[in-house]
Amino acid sequence: MRDDLAELTGYHSAQVAVDVRLNTNESPYPPPAAWCEELAAAVADVEWQRYPDRRAIGLRTAIADWHGVAPEQIFAANGSNEVLQTLLLTYGGPGRRVLTFEPTYQLHRHLARLTGAEVVEAERGSDFAIDPDAAATVAADVRPHVTMLCSPNNPTGGIDSPAVARQLLSSSSGLLVVDEAYAQFADRSALELFEDDQALCVVRTFSKTWSMAAARLGYLIGPSWLVERLEQVVLPYHLDAVTQLAGTLALRHVDEMNQRVERIVAERERLVAGLAELDVDVHPSGANFVLFRPRRMPGREVWDALVERGVLVRDCSAWPRLDDCLRVTVGTAAEDDRFLAALADSLAPCRAGLQEVPR
Ligand code: PMP
């Protein structure tokens, strides 16, 4: 193995067999039945002996029409993770600097390091927000080749002010990547800043809003010159025929997807209200998950107690800057009720004074 990779640990989320899985920010709802039927019919017509359309023109045209941009401004890949990887392979690499604002999606720095780039970690404020002026100062100082933003930010849930992207664009000559895996659950997007002559791209996924995590499909909206560069780097035929069909057909069901988003956002507010009644601090969220911190018990103990009660959430308690934090994905109302009851139960020993764990 390369020496510089030896100490990396990879990025994994526990896959534990429990009743209620709220740890990977998937949609709690399956895709529309009509989409499943249309996909099954379309798969029967695939020319299996042939490679798929290398440039995924049908899919890119459908995504471009939906966003009101040109197909040449769309790059699609196997999950937004592959989009991020291709971006960093193209613009990161040895001798280059990638700027992140921590804590944020761990895969940004992980992928950057895999390419051999130097990662410069700037800090978010105490409420996990990025101050636009401070960001501009850091960028002017670091002169990154790539700057990664994530809005809403995983795992903290907050939405960046548009001023952050604006300031970064004006202060840094590198590429600005805004990871918007959760943007449809939020009321703001960096897409409003998108222009073909600007070094900005916005990354989206079908995994969350579109209930299609199993299909592995993500994409970016970016300048056509950037998309051309990415196509030079990505593997030939990387996006298989079924994934291309799955995405193209999904875009015929936009209304149903939007209804799912509305339900998840309403359920998020109910979940946040439920959490606020317990002995935890809750961070505001514009995504389909909520970060919280038990006030008087170590996060890891609460995580264990939840698993014992059949509920799996994301354990962020040992992550840098996130001491004792746990992240719960918004589930169905029934799943969230199970989670809230399990959490109340898990925190009960502390309330009863049986377990005093000063932090
Ligand atoms: N970006 C962020 C911020 C995420 O949280 C995730 C999912 N964990 C991804 C990208 C990757 O999503 P996918 O590869 O499923 O599109």
XYZ file of C-alpha atoms and ligand atoms in Angstrom:
375
model
C 0.000 0.000 0.000
C 1.090 3.581 -0.525
C 2.693 4.876 2.694
C 0.461 7.951 2.728
C -2.683 5.780 2.760
C -1.636 3.364 5.491
C -3.191 5.340 8.325
C -6.510 6.142 6.617
C -9.422 4.201 8.078
C -11.943 4.345 5.218
C -15.499 5.598 5.577
C -18.076 3.140 6.843
C -21.370 3.188 8.652
C -22.340 0.245 10.855
C -24.745 -2.188 9.178
C -26.443 -3.765 12.203
C -29.560 -5.932 12.002
C -32.108 -3.893 13.960
C -35.768 -3.013 13.388
C -35.304 0.726 12.963
C -32.355 1.883 10.840
C -31.903 5.635 11.028
C -28.159 5.897 10.436
C -27.512 6.521 6.725
C -29.915 9.307 5.717
C -31.860 7.194 3.247
C -35.464 7.974 2.412
C -37.891 6.015 4.578
C -40.225 5.661 1.582
C -39.792 3.369 -1.434
C -39.916 4.972 -4.885
C -43.331 5.210 -6.618
C -44.725 1.816 -7.721
C -45.184 3.169 -11.262
C -41.460 3.922 -11.459
C -40.612 0.329 -10.431
C -42.929 -1.010 -13.143
C -41.574 1.313 -15.821
C -38.010 0.389 -14.905
C -38.731 -3.354 -15.002
C -40.274 -2.966 -18.473
C -37.369 -0.845 -19.711
C -34.772 -3.282 -18.365
C -36.320 -6.034 -20.508
C -35.414 -3.990 -23.595
C -31.785 -3.315 -22.674
C -29.276 -4.524 -25.264
C -27.230 -6.466 -22.742
C -24.493 -7.472 -25.170
C -23.648 -3.805 -25.825
C -21.843 -1.276 -23.625
C -24.140 1.456 -22.315
C -24.209 4.978 -23.782
C -20.848 6.203 -22.558
C -21.960 9.807 -22.329
C -25.377 8.998 -20.816
C -27.024 11.510 -23.114
C -30.644 10.513 -22.366
C -30.148 10.756 -18.619
C -28.144 13.973 -18.781
C -30.746 15.574 -21.030
C -33.537 14.640 -18.605
C -31.600 16.032 -15.610
C -30.617 19.159 -17.568
C -34.235 19.844 -18.615
C -35.337 19.524 -15.009
C -32.736 22.074 -13.863
C -33.111 24.343 -16.887
C -29.476 23.951 -18.001
C -27.778 22.262 -20.979
C -26.910 18.512 -21.029
C -23.251 19.553 -21.460
C -23.506 21.110 -17.986
C -24.402 17.802 -16.323
C -21.976 15.082 -15.256
C -23.559 11.886 -13.880
C -21.888 9.031 -12.007
C -22.373 6.112 -9.605
C -23.639 8.045 -6.625
C -22.548 11.554 -5.794
C -19.559 9.919 -4.105
C -18.215 9.016 -7.547
C -18.892 12.559 -8.727
C -16.827 13.859 -5.785
C -14.097 11.319 -6.452
C -13.886 12.280 -10.123
C -13.742 15.974 -9.226
C -10.900 15.363 -6.811
C -9.021 13.069 -9.200
C -9.235 15.825 -11.801
C -8.514 18.882 -9.666
C -6.838 17.412 -6.539
C -3.761 15.190 -6.576
C -0.142 15.583 -5.434
C 1.050 19.126 -4.891
C -2.522 20.494 -4.694
C -4.516 21.832 -1.763
C -8.126 20.991 -0.941
C -9.880 23.217 1.607
C -12.671 21.861 3.835
C -14.687 23.463 6.628
C -14.865 21.013 9.528
C -16.809 19.238 10.810
C -18.274 18.182 7.487
C -18.823 15.131 5.261
C -15.789 12.963 6.024
C -15.544 11.619 2.514
C -14.454 15.015 1.168
C -11.148 14.923 2.987
C -10.843 11.149 2.641
C -11.180 11.254 -1.161
C -8.887 14.265 -1.403
C -6.208 12.366 0.524
C -6.657 9.296 -1.647
C -5.718 11.446 -4.634
C -2.575 12.578 -2.833
C -3.760 16.156 -2.296
C -2.985 18.106 0.857
C -6.148 18.737 2.874
C -6.379 22.040 4.745
C -9.104 21.873 7.396
C -10.647 25.239 8.303
C -12.942 25.433 11.316
C -16.638 26.182 11.422
C -17.893 28.418 14.235
C -19.266 27.113 17.526
C -22.753 26.735 16.014
C -21.170 24.927 13.048
C -21.856 27.886 10.749
C -19.238 29.311 8.381
C -18.593 33.014 8.673
C -18.411 34.344 5.063
C -15.643 36.866 5.753
C -13.569 34.367 7.733
C -13.994 31.856 4.881
C -12.763 34.411 2.366
C -9.731 35.182 4.520
C -8.842 31.485 4.865
C -9.249 30.917 1.128
C -7.074 33.930 0.281
C -4.450 32.579 2.666
C -4.547 28.888 1.637
C -5.096 29.485 -2.098
C -6.816 26.100 -2.507
C -7.098 24.343 -5.847
C -10.457 22.980 -4.673
C -12.750 24.228 -1.903
C -15.421 21.875 -0.612
C -18.672 23.128 0.901
C -21.555 20.949 2.027
C -24.973 22.546 2.397
C -27.013 21.344 4.215
C -23.936 20.124 6.005
C -23.568 16.478 6.916
C -23.518 15.670 9.833
C -24.480 18.971 11.471
C -27.555 19.752 9.308
C -27.057 23.514 8.937
C -27.507 25.415 5.670
C -24.740 27.786 4.573
C -25.641 31.380 3.871
C -25.310 32.122 0.101
C -22.772 34.763 1.142
C -20.290 31.973 1.963
C -20.190 30.634 -1.611
C -20.204 34.187 -2.992
C -17.260 35.236 -0.836
C -15.323 32.077 -1.645
C -15.876 32.568 -5.361
C -14.595 36.104 -5.224
C -11.602 35.378 -3.008
C -10.250 32.120 -4.402
C -9.131 31.220 -7.882
C -9.724 27.484 -7.438
C -12.787 25.335 -8.024
C -15.676 25.629 -5.561
C -17.621 22.393 -5.064
C -20.919 22.653 -3.200
C -22.141 19.225 -2.112
C -25.929 19.538 -2.000
C -26.839 15.900 -1.342
C -29.634 17.202 0.918
C -30.561 20.418 -0.872
C -34.157 19.494 -1.620
C -34.901 19.385 2.109
C -33.618 22.959 2.449
C -34.900 26.317 1.283
C -31.623 27.530 -0.259
C -29.232 26.332 -2.942
C -25.962 27.524 -4.440
C -27.494 26.873 -7.872
C -28.577 30.506 -7.946
C -24.881 31.380 -8.390
C -24.350 28.947 -11.254
C -22.896 30.406 -14.460
C -20.948 28.693 -17.212
C -17.921 30.965 -16.803
C -17.681 30.503 -13.051
C -15.567 27.832 -11.274
C -18.527 26.528 -9.289
C -20.283 23.182 -9.409
C -23.184 21.829 -7.382
C -23.348 18.111 -6.578
C -26.663 16.297 -6.112
C -27.797 12.711 -5.551
C -30.749 10.445 -6.277
C -30.047 8.544 -3.039
C -32.065 10.676 -0.629
C -34.915 12.691 -2.131
C -35.442 10.217 -4.917
C -35.549 7.103 -2.708
C -32.951 5.489 -4.955
C -29.917 4.815 -2.733
C -29.744 1.249 -4.098
C -29.363 2.496 -7.679
C -26.204 4.555 -7.033
C -26.782 7.702 -9.062
C -25.466 11.194 -8.485
C -24.620 14.140 -10.712
C -23.299 17.654 -10.802
C -24.425 20.838 -12.443
C -21.301 22.631 -13.581
C -19.781 24.628 -16.416
C -19.475 22.690 -19.695
C -15.670 23.052 -19.667
C -15.557 21.338 -16.265
C -17.819 18.482 -17.404
C -15.530 17.907 -20.406
C -12.535 17.608 -18.084
C -14.316 15.112 -15.836
C -15.212 12.976 -18.828
C -11.499 12.807 -19.669
C -10.796 11.325 -16.242
C -13.730 9.032 -15.375
C -13.626 5.364 -16.389
C -15.198 4.484 -19.727
C -18.753 3.098 -19.438
C -18.769 3.746 -15.702
C -22.524 4.346 -15.591
C -24.402 1.163 -16.472
C -27.509 1.020 -18.634
C -29.892 0.211 -15.766
C -28.729 3.145 -13.651
C -29.131 5.469 -16.613
C -32.679 4.203 -17.154
C -33.504 4.382 -13.441
C -32.587 8.062 -13.320
C -34.247 9.006 -16.588
C -37.517 7.330 -15.572
C -37.419 8.825 -12.062
C -37.628 12.290 -13.572
C -41.125 11.433 -14.819
C -42.246 11.295 -11.186
C -41.114 14.661 -9.902
C -44.444 15.436 -8.185
C -44.350 12.261 -6.134
C -40.736 12.909 -5.175
C -41.663 16.418 -4.073
C -44.511 15.035 -1.959
C -42.022 12.728 -0.228
C -39.734 15.674 0.475
C -42.611 17.645 1.998
C -43.552 14.722 4.218
C -39.971 14.265 5.377
C -39.568 17.985 6.132
C -42.818 18.010 8.161
C -41.715 14.857 9.974
C -38.314 16.423 10.664
C -40.010 19.282 12.495
C -42.009 16.790 14.584
C -38.823 14.848 15.351
C -37.000 18.031 16.389
C -39.934 18.990 18.654
C -39.818 15.503 20.225
C -36.071 15.742 20.783
C -36.436 19.192 22.349
C -38.463 17.606 25.155
C -35.616 15.271 26.076
C -32.331 15.835 27.858
C -30.397 16.546 24.655
C -29.134 19.581 22.729
C -30.480 19.672 19.175
C -28.888 21.373 16.162
C -31.155 23.096 13.627
C -31.430 21.031 10.451
C -32.269 21.789 6.839
C -31.697 18.149 5.847
C -33.354 14.757 6.416
C -31.379 14.119 9.613
C -30.829 15.793 12.954
C -27.670 16.045 15.057
C -28.136 15.941 18.820
C -25.985 15.641 21.925
C -27.136 13.995 25.168
C -26.543 16.499 27.966
C -25.644 14.132 30.757
C -24.616 10.822 29.230
C -21.720 9.956 26.923
C -22.944 9.699 23.342
C -21.499 6.213 22.881
C -23.506 4.877 25.847
C -26.686 6.337 24.447
C -25.885 4.803 21.042
C -25.396 1.373 22.672
C -28.628 1.749 24.635
C -30.516 2.638 21.442
C -29.123 -0.421 19.617
C -30.210 -2.596 22.549
C -33.684 -1.185 21.984
C -33.596 -1.994 18.259
C -32.787 1.493 16.939
C -29.650 2.332 14.942
C -28.497 5.953 14.613
C -25.133 7.317 13.470
C -22.508 7.411 16.163
C -20.521 10.614 15.648
C -19.521 10.760 19.314
C -15.829 10.097 18.720
C -15.507 12.258 15.594
C -13.302 15.331 15.957
C -15.281 18.404 17.061
C -18.457 16.349 17.568
C -17.859 14.943 21.047
C -20.836 12.905 22.215
C -22.987 13.785 19.191
C -25.360 11.330 17.518
C -27.155 11.813 14.207
C -30.605 10.467 13.500
C -32.152 10.201 10.035
C -35.788 11.289 9.683
C -37.789 8.084 9.288
C -41.478 7.340 9.018
C -43.649 8.662 11.868
C -43.725 5.140 13.348
C -39.930 4.769 13.172
C -39.382 8.181 14.708
C -41.801 7.388 17.523
C -39.850 4.188 18.211
C -36.635 6.211 18.214
C -37.989 8.913 20.546
C -39.366 6.332 22.981
C -36.075 4.382 22.900
C -34.108 7.576 23.458
C -36.290 8.681 26.371
C -35.826 5.219 27.854
C -32.063 5.258 27.245
C -31.716 8.631 28.968
C -33.942 7.594 31.905
C -31.176 6.205 34.160
C -29.530 9.580 33.974
C -32.739 11.433 34.845
C -33.382 9.120 37.780
C -29.919 9.903 39.111
C -28.890 6.243 38.804
C -26.167 7.131 36.413
C -24.283 10.332 36.949
C -21.818 10.802 34.132
C -20.195 14.216 34.235
C -18.660 15.238 30.939
N -22.590 13.913 -0.010
C -23.070 13.906 1.238
C -22.997 15.163 2.022
C -23.619 12.750 1.782
O -24.066 12.762 3.038
C -23.678 11.585 1.011
C -24.279 10.312 1.550
N -23.749 9.868 2.714
C -23.139 11.631 -0.267
C -22.630 12.812 -0.763
C -23.073 10.414 -1.136
O -24.292 10.015 -1.598
P -24.431 9.018 -2.807
O -23.075 8.505 -3.166
O -25.334 7.953 -2.317
O -25.020 9.834 -3.920
